[in-house]
Short mmCIF file of C-alpha atoms in Angstrom, two decimals:
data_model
loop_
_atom_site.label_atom_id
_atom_site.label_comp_id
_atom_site.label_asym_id
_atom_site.label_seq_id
_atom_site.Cartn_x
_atom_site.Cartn_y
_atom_site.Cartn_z
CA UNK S 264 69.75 -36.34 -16.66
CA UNK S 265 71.05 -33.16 -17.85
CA UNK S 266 70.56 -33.55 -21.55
CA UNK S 267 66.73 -34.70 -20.44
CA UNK S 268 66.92 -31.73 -18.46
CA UNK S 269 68.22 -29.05 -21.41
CA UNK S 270 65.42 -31.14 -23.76
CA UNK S 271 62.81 -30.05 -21.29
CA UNK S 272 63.73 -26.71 -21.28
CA UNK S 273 63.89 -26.32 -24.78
CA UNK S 274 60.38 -27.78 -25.19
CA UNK S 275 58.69 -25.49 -22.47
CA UNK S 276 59.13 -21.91 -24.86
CA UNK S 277 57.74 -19.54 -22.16
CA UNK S 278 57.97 -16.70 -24.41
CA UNK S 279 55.31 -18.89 -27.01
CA UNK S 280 53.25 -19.91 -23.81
CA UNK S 281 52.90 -15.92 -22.61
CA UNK S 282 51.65 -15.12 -25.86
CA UNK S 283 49.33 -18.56 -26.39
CA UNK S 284 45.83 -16.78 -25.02
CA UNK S 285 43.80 -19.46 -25.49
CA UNK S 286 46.10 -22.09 -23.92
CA UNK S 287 46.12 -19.73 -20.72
CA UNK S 288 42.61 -19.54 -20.60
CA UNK S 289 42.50 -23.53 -20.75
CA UNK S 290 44.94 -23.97 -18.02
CA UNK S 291 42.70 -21.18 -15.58
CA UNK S 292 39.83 -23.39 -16.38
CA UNK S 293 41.04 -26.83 -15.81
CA UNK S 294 42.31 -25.06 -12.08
CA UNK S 295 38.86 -23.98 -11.76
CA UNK S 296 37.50 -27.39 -11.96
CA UNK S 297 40.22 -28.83 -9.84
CA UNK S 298 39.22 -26.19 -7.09
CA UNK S 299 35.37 -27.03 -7.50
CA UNK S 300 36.07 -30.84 -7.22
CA UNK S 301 38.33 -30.03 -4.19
CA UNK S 302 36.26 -28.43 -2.41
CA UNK S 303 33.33 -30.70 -2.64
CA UNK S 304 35.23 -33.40 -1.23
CA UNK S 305 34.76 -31.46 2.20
CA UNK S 306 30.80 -31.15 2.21
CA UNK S 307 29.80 -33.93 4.33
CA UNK S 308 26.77 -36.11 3.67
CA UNK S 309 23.63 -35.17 5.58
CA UNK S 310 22.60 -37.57 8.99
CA UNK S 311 25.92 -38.43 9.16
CA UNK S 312 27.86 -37.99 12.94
CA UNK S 313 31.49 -37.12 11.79
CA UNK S 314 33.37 -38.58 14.99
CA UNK S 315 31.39 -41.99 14.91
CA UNK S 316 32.06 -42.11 11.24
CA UNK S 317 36.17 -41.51 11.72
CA UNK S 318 36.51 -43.86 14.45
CA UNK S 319 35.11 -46.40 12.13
CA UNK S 320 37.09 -45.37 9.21
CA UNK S 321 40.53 -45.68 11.08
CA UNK S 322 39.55 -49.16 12.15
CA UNK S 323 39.10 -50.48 8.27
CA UNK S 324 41.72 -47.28 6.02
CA UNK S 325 44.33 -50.21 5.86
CA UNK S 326 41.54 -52.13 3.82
CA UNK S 327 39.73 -51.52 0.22
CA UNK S 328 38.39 -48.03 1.91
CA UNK S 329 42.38 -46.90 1.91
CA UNK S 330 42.52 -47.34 -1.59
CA UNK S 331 39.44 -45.42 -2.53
CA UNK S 332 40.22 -42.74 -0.17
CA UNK S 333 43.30 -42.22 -1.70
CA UNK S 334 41.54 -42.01 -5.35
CA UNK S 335 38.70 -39.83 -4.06
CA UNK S 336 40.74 -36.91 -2.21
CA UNK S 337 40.17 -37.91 0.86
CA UNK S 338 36.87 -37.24 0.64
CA UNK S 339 35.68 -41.28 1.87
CA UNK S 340 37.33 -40.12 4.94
CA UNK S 341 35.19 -37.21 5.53
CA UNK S 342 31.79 -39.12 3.63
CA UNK S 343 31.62 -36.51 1.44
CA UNK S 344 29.19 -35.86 -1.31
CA UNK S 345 31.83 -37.29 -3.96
CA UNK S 346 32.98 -40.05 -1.25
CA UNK S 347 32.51 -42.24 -4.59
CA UNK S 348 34.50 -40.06 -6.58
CA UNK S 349 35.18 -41.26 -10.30
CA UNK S 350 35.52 -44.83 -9.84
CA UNK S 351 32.15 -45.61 -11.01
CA UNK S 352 32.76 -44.24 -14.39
CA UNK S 353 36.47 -45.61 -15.07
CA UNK S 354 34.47 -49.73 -14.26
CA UNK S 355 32.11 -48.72 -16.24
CA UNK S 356 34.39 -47.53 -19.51
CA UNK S 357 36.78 -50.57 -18.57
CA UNK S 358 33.56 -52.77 -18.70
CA UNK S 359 32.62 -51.24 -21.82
CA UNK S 360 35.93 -51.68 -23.90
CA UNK S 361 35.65 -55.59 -22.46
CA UNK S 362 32.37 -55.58 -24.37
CA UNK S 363 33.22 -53.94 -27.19
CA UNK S 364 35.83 -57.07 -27.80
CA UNK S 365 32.98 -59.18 -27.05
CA UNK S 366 29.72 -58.40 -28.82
CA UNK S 367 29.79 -57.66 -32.31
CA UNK S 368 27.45 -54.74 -32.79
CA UNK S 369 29.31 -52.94 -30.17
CA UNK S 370 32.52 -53.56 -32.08
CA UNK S 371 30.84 -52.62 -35.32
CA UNK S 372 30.04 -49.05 -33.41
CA UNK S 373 33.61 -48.85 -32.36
CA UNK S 374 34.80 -48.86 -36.01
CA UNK S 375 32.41 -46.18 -37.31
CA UNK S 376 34.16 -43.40 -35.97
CA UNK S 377 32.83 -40.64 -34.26
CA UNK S 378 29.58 -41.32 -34.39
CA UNK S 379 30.12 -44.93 -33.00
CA UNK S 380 32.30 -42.90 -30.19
CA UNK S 381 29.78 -40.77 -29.14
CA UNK S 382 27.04 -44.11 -28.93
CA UNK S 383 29.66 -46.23 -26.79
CA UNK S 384 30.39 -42.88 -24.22
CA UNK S 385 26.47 -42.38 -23.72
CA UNK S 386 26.40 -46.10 -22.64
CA UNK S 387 29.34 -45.76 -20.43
CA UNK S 388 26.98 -42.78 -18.75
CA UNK S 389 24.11 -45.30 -18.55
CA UNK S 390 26.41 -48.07 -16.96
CA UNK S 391 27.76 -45.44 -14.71
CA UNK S 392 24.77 -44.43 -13.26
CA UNK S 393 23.98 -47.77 -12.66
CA UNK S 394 27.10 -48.81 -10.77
CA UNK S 395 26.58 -45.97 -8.54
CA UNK S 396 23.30 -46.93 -7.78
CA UNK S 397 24.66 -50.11 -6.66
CA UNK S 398 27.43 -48.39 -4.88
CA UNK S 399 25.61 -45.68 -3.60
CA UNK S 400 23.18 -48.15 -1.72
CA UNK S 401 26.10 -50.30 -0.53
CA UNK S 402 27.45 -47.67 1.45
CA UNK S 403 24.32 -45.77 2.79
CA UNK S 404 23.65 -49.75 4.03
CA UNK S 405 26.94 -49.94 5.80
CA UNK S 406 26.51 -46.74 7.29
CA UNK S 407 23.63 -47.95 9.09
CA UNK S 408 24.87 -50.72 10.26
CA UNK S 409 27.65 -48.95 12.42
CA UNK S 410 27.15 -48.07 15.33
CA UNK S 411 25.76 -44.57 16.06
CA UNK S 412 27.32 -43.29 12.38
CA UNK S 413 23.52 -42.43 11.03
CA UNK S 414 21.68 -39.97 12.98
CA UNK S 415 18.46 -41.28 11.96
CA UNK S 416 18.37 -44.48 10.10
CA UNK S 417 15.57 -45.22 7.41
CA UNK S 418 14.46 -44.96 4.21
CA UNK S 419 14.78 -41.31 3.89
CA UNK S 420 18.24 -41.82 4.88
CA UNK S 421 19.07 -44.23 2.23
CA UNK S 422 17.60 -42.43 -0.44
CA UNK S 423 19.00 -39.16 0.65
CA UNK S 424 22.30 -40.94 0.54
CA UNK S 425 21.79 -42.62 -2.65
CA UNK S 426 20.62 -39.65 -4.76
CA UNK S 427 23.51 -37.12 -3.59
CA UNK S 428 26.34 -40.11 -3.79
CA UNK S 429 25.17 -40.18 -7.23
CA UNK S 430 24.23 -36.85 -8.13
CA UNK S 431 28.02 -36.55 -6.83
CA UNK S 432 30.19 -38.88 -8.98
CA UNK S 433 27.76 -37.78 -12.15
CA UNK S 434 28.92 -34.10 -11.85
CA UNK S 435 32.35 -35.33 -11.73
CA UNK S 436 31.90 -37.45 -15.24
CA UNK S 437 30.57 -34.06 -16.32
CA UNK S 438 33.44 -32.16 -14.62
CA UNK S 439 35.95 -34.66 -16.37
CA UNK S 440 34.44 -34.35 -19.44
CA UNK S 441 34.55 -30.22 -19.05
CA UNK S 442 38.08 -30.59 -18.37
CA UNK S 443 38.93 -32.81 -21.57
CA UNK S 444 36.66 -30.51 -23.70
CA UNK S 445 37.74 -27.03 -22.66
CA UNK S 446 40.79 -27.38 -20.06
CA UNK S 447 44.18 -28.98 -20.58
CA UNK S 448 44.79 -32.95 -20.46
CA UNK S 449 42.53 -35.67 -19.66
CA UNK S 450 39.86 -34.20 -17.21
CA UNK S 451 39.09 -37.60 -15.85
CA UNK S 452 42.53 -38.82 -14.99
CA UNK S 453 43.26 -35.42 -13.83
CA UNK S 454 40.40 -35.41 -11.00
CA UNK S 455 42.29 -38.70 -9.89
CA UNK S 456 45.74 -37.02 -9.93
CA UNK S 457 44.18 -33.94 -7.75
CA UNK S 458 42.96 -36.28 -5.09
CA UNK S 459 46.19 -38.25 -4.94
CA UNK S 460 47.97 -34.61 -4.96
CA UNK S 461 46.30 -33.17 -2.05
CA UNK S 462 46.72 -35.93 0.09
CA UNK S 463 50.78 -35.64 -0.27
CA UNK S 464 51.31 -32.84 2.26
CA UNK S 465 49.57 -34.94 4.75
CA UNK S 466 51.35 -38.17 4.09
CA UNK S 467 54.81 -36.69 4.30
CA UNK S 468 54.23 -34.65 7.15
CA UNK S 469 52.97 -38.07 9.08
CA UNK S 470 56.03 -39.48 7.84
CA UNK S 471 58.46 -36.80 9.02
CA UNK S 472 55.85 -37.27 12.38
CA UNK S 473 56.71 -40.76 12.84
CA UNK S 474 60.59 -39.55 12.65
CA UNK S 475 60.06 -37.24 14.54
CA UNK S 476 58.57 -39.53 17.75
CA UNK S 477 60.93 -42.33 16.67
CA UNK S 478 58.56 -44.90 15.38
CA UNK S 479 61.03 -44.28 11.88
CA UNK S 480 64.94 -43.39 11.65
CA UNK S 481 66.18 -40.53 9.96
CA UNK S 482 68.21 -42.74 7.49
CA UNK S 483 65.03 -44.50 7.26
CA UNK S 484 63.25 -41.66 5.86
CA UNK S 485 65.61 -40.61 3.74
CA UNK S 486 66.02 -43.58 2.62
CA UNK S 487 62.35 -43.19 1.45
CA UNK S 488 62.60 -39.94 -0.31
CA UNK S 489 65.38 -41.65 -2.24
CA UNK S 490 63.43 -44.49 -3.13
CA UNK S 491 60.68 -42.11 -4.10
CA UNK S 492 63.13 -40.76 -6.43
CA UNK S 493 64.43 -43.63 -8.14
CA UNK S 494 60.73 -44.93 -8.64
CA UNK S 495 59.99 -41.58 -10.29
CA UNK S 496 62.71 -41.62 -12.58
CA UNK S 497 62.14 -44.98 -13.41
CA UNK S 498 58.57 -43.99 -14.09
CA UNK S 499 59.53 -41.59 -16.46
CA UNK S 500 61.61 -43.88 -18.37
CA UNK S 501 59.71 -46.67 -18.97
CA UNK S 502 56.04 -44.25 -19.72
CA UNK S 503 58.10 -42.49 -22.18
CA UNK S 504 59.57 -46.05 -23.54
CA UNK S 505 58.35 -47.47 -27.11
CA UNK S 506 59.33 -50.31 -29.89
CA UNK S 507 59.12 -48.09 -33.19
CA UNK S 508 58.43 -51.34 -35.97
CA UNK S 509 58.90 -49.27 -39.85
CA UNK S 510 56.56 -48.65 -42.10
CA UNK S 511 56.75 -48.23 -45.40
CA UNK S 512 54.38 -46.99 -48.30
CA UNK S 513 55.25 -48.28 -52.14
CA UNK S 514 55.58 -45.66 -55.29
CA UNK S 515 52.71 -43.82 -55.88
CA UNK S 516 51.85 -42.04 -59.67
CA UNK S 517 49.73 -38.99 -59.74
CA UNK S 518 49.04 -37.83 -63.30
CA UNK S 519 52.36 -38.09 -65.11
CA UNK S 520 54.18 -37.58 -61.59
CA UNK S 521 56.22 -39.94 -59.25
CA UNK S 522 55.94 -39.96 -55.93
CA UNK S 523 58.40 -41.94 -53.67
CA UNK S 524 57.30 -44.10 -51.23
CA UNK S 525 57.18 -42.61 -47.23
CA UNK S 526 58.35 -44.61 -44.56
CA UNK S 527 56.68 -44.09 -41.14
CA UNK S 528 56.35 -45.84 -37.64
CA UNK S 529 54.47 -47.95 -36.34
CA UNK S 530 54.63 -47.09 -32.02
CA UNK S 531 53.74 -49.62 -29.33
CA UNK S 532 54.03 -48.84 -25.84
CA UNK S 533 56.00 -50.70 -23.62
CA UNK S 534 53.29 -50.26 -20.97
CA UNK S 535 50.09 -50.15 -22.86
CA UNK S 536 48.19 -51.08 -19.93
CA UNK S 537 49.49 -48.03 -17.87
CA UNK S 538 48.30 -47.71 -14.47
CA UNK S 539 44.71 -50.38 -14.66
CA UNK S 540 46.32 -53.32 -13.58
CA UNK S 541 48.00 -52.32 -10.03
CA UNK S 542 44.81 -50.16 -9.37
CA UNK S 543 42.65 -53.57 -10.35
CA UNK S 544 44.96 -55.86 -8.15
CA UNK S 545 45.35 -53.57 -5.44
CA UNK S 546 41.64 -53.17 -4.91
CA UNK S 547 40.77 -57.06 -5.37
CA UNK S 548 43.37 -58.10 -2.90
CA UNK S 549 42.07 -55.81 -0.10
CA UNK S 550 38.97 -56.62 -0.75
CA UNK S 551 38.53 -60.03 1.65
CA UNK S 552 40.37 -58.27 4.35
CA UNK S 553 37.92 -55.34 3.95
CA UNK S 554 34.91 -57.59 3.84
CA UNK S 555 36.11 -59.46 7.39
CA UNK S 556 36.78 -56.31 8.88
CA UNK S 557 32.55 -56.09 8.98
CA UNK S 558 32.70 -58.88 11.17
CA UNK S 559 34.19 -60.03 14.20
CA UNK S 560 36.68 -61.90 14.15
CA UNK S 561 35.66 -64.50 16.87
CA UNK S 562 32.83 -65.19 14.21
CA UNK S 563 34.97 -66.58 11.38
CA UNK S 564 36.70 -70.04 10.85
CA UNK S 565 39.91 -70.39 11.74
CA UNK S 566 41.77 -71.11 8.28
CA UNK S 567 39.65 -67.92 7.11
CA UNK S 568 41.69 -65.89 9.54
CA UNK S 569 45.00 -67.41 8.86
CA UNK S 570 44.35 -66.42 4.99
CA UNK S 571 43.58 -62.92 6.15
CA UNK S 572 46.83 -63.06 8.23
CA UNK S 573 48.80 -64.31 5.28
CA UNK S 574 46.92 -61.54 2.91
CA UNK S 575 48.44 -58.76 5.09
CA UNK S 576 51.09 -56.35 3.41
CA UNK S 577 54.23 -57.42 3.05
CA UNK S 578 53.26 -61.55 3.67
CA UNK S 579 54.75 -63.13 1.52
CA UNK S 580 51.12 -64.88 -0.25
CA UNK S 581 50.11 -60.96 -0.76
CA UNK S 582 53.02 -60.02 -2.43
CA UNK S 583 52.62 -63.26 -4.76
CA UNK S 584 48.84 -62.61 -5.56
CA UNK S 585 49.65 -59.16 -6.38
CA UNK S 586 52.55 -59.77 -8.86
CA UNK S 587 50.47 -62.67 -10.67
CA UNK S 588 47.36 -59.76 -10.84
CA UNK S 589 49.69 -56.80 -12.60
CA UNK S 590 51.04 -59.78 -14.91
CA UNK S 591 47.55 -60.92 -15.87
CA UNK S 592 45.93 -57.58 -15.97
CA UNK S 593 48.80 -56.01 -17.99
CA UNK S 594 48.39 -59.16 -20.78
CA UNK S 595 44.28 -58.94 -20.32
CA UNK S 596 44.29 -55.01 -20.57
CA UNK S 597 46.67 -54.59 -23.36
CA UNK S 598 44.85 -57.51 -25.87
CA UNK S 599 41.47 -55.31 -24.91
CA UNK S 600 42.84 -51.69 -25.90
CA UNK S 601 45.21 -52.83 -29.03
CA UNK S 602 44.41 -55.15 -31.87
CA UNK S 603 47.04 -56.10 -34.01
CA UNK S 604 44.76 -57.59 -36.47
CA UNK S 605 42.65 -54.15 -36.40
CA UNK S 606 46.06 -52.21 -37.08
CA UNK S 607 47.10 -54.52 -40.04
CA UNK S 608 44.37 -53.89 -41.70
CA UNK S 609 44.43 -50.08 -41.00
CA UNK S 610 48.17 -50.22 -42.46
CA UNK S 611 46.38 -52.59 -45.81
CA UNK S 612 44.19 -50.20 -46.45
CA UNK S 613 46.48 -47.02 -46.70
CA UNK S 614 48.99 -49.73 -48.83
CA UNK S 615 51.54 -49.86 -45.67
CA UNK S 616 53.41 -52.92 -44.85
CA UNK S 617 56.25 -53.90 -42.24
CA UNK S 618 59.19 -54.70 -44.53
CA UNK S 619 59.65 -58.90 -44.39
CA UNK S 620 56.10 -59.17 -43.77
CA UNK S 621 53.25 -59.74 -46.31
CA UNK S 622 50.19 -57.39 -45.11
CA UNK S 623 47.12 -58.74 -43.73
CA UNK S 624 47.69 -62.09 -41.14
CA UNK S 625 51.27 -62.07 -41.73
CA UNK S 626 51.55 -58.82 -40.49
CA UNK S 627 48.96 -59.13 -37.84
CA UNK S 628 50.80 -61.77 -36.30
CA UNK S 629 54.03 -60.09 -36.51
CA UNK S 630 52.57 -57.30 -34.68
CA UNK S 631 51.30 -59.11 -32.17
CA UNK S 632 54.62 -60.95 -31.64
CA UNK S 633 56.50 -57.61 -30.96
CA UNK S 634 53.79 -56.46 -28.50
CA UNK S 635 53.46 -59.66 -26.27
CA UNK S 636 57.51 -59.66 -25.78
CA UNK S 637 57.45 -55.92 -24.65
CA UNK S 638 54.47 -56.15 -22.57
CA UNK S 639 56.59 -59.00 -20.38
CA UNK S 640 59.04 -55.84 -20.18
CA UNK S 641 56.31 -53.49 -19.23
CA UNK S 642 54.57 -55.94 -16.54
CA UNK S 643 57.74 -57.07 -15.28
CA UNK S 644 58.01 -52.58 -14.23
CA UNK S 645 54.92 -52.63 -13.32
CA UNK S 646 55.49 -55.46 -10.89
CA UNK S 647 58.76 -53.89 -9.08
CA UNK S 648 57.52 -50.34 -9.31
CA UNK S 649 54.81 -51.45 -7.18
CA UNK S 650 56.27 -54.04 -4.88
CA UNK S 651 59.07 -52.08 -4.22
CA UNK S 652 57.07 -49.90 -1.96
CA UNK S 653 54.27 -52.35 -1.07
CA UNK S 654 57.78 -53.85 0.79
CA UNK S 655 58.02 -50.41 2.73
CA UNK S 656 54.64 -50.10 3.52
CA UNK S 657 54.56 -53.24 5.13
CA UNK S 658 57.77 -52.64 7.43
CA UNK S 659 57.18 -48.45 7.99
CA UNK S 660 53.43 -48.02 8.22
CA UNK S 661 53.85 -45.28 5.74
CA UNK S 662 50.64 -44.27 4.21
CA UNK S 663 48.76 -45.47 0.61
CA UNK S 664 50.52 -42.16 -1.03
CA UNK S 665 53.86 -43.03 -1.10
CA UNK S 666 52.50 -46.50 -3.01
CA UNK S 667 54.21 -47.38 -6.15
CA UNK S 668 50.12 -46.95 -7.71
CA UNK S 669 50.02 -43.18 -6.58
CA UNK S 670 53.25 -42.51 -7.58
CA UNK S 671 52.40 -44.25 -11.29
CA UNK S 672 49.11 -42.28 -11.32
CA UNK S 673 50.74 -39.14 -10.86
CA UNK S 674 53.80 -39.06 -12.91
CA UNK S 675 51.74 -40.31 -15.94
CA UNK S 676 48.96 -37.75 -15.69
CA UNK S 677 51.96 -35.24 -15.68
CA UNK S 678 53.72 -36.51 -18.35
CA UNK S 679 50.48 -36.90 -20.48
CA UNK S 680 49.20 -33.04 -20.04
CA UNK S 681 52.68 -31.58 -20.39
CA UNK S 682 53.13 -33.11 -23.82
CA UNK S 683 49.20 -31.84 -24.38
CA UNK S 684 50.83 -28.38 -23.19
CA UNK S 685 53.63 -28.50 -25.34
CA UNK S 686 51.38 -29.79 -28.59
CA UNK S 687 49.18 -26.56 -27.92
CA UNK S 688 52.20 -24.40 -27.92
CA UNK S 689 53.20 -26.14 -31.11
CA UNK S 690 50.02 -25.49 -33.00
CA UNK S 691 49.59 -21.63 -31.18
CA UNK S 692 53.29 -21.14 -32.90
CA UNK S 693 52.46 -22.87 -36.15
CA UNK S 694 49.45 -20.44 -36.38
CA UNK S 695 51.32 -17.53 -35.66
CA UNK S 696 53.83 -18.12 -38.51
CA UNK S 697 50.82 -19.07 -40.87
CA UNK S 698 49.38 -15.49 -39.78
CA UNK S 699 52.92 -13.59 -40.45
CA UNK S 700 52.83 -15.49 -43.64
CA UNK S 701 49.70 -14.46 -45.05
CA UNK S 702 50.01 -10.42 -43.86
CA UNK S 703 53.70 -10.96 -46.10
CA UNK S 704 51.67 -12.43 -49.03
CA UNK S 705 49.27 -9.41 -48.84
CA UNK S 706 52.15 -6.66 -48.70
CA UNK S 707 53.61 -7.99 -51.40
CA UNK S 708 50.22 -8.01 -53.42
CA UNK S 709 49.67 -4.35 -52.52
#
């Protein structure tokens, strides 16, 4: 820890990053956007009555409505304008790399560059429009149907609801996009890791609330904050964890000169998947219970309720399901973001080869060999990471925050836009010694 600690240190130059202008002005802007997106997660829908509305929401925020709550700031909670948050668009680009893998005209865009990149984002836009349509009209539906949530129920109502539920999660695509473009890290997984963030205060202070009126022990909740700990550091480890497979490039002659061959690596992640498949198998699981919760109870079968029962937290057919759905999503998401045949032919082209391994198929499979036996490392993490305190929500009542998801979410977004912090202090110091460089060169002319 201390070593990892010193390496840190040494990384983080705060003398470059006082002088890096331009990476300051980044980091004031992506705050900017963080404060704008905060802030309109507290502006309410209109014809909505708030205390109707949270006596509902308390009845179903164990179900899928949790979950989203937790990704959208709190602000499904409240029914705010960006109550859909940025879900919409991460289906839609998750629906659009499935198709790209699919159809081969939309694979044949993927492969001509940036041009092909920019065609593929405009019809994630389209699709995500269109799944908050759908969304949009889903919940200004449900809303009606409560009882005395809509202060005047119609078809003003609906479309009301619809166009600023929409309006809403477009700004934040823009907002994300903003962020990526002028700000620091990835703007969309950053709006995610802002919602999760604010809701922290409030989960530990319930927690240190339930201690406090006995419902939890003190060694209990320490016990937690340890636990928190461990899953942190195990976070860390495993996001930062790769299989390096060398590369080599043959002999090259330029003119009458010899070049020697470069070696390189090749790295795959051990969790290429990173945080899609709990978020997927989280939000399918709850999704029955969340459906049933819209009905009464006395109004269902009987085997449909003892399903329910047995899809609670911590039963032991929940904790099953959701261990099979990280494996298969961590497999399923990992074949749809990496080729290995793609990647051997990348490394044919440039005249790279794995050494053992003829380039081309031989290579391809060889590739793909090394990546299916690490993801079974990185789903098998992904698994205990998650159930580890699905197992303490279950027995403690403690809220979605403390989830092994959240926790995943938010030390990968962190990890991700310090390196992107670090790389900009790289290139601000690399241009600085450039500049010194060239004012020496002109001295010397002089």
């Amino acid at each position: 820890m201390a070593s990892a600690a010193e390496q840190l240190a040494s990384n983080l130059n705060f003398a470059a990053f006082a002088k890096a202008e331009d990476l300051k002005k980044r980091i004031w802007f992506t705050i900017g956007a963080l404060l704008v997106y905060r802030l309109g997660t507290y502006i309410p829908l209109p014809g909505i009555n708030p205390a109707a509305f949270a006596q509902a929401f308390s009845q179903q925020s164990g179900g899928m409505l949790g979950v989203f709550n937790m990704f959208a700031g709190g602000a499904v909670a409240r029914m705010a304008i960006f109550a859909l948050g940025i879900m919409p668009y991460i289906s839609a680009s998750i629906i659009m790399q499935l198709m790209t893998s699919v159809i081969p005209s939309l694979e044949a865009l993927k492969k001509e560059g940036e041009q092909g990149r920019k065609v593929i984002n405009q019809y994630t836009r389209y699709g995500t429009v269109l799944l908050a349509l759908v969304q949009a009209y889903g919940i200004a539906v449900g809303l009606e149907s409560g009882n005395g949530i809509v202060t005047d129920p119609g078809l003003f109502f609906r479309a009301s609801t619809v166009l600023t539920l929409v309006g809403g999660t477009m700004f934040l695509m823009w907002l994300g996009e903003q962020i990526t473009a002028r700000g620091i890290g990835n703007g969309i997984s950053l709006i995610i890791f802002a919602g999760i963030v604010a809701g922290l205060p409030t989960a530990l202070a319930g927690t240190l609330e339930l201690g406090r009126t006995g419902a939890l022990s003190t060694t209990l909740i320490l016990a937690i904050i340890v636990l928190a700990i461990v899953v942190i550091a195990a976070i860390v480890f495993f996001e930062r964890a790769q299989r390096r497979l060398l590369i080599q490039y043959p002999k090259r002659q330029v003119g009458n000169r010899m070049f020697q061959g470069d070696t390189s690596h090749l790295p795959l992640k051990l969790n290429t998947a990173g945080v899609i498949p709990p978020i997927f198998a989280s939000s399918l699981l709850v999704l029955p219970a969340t459906i049933a919760g819209f009905s009464s109870s006395t109004n269902l079968p009987g085997w449909v309720n003892t399903v329910l029962a047995s899809l609670g937290h911590g039963q032991p057919l929940y904790m099953l399901l959701y261990a099979s759905m990280i494996v298969f999503f961590a497999f399923f998401y990992t074949a749809i973001v990496f080729n290995p045949k793609d990647t051997a032919d990348q490394l044919k082209k440039h005249s790279g080869f794995i050494p053992g391994y003829r380039p081309g198929e031989r290579t391809a499979e060889y590739i793909d060999y090394v990546l299916t036996r690490i993801t079974v490392i990185g789903a098998a993490y992904l698994v205990v990471i998650c159930l580890m305190p699905e197992f303490l929500i279950s027995a403690t009542g403690v809220p979605f925050y403390l989830g092994g998801t959240s926790l995943l979410i938010v030390v990968s977004v962190t990890l991700d836009t310090v390196a992107q912090i670090q790389g900009h202090l790289i290139a601000h110091q690399y241009e600085g010694l450039i500049k010194k460089s060239k004012l020496r060169g002109g001295k010397r002319t002089r």
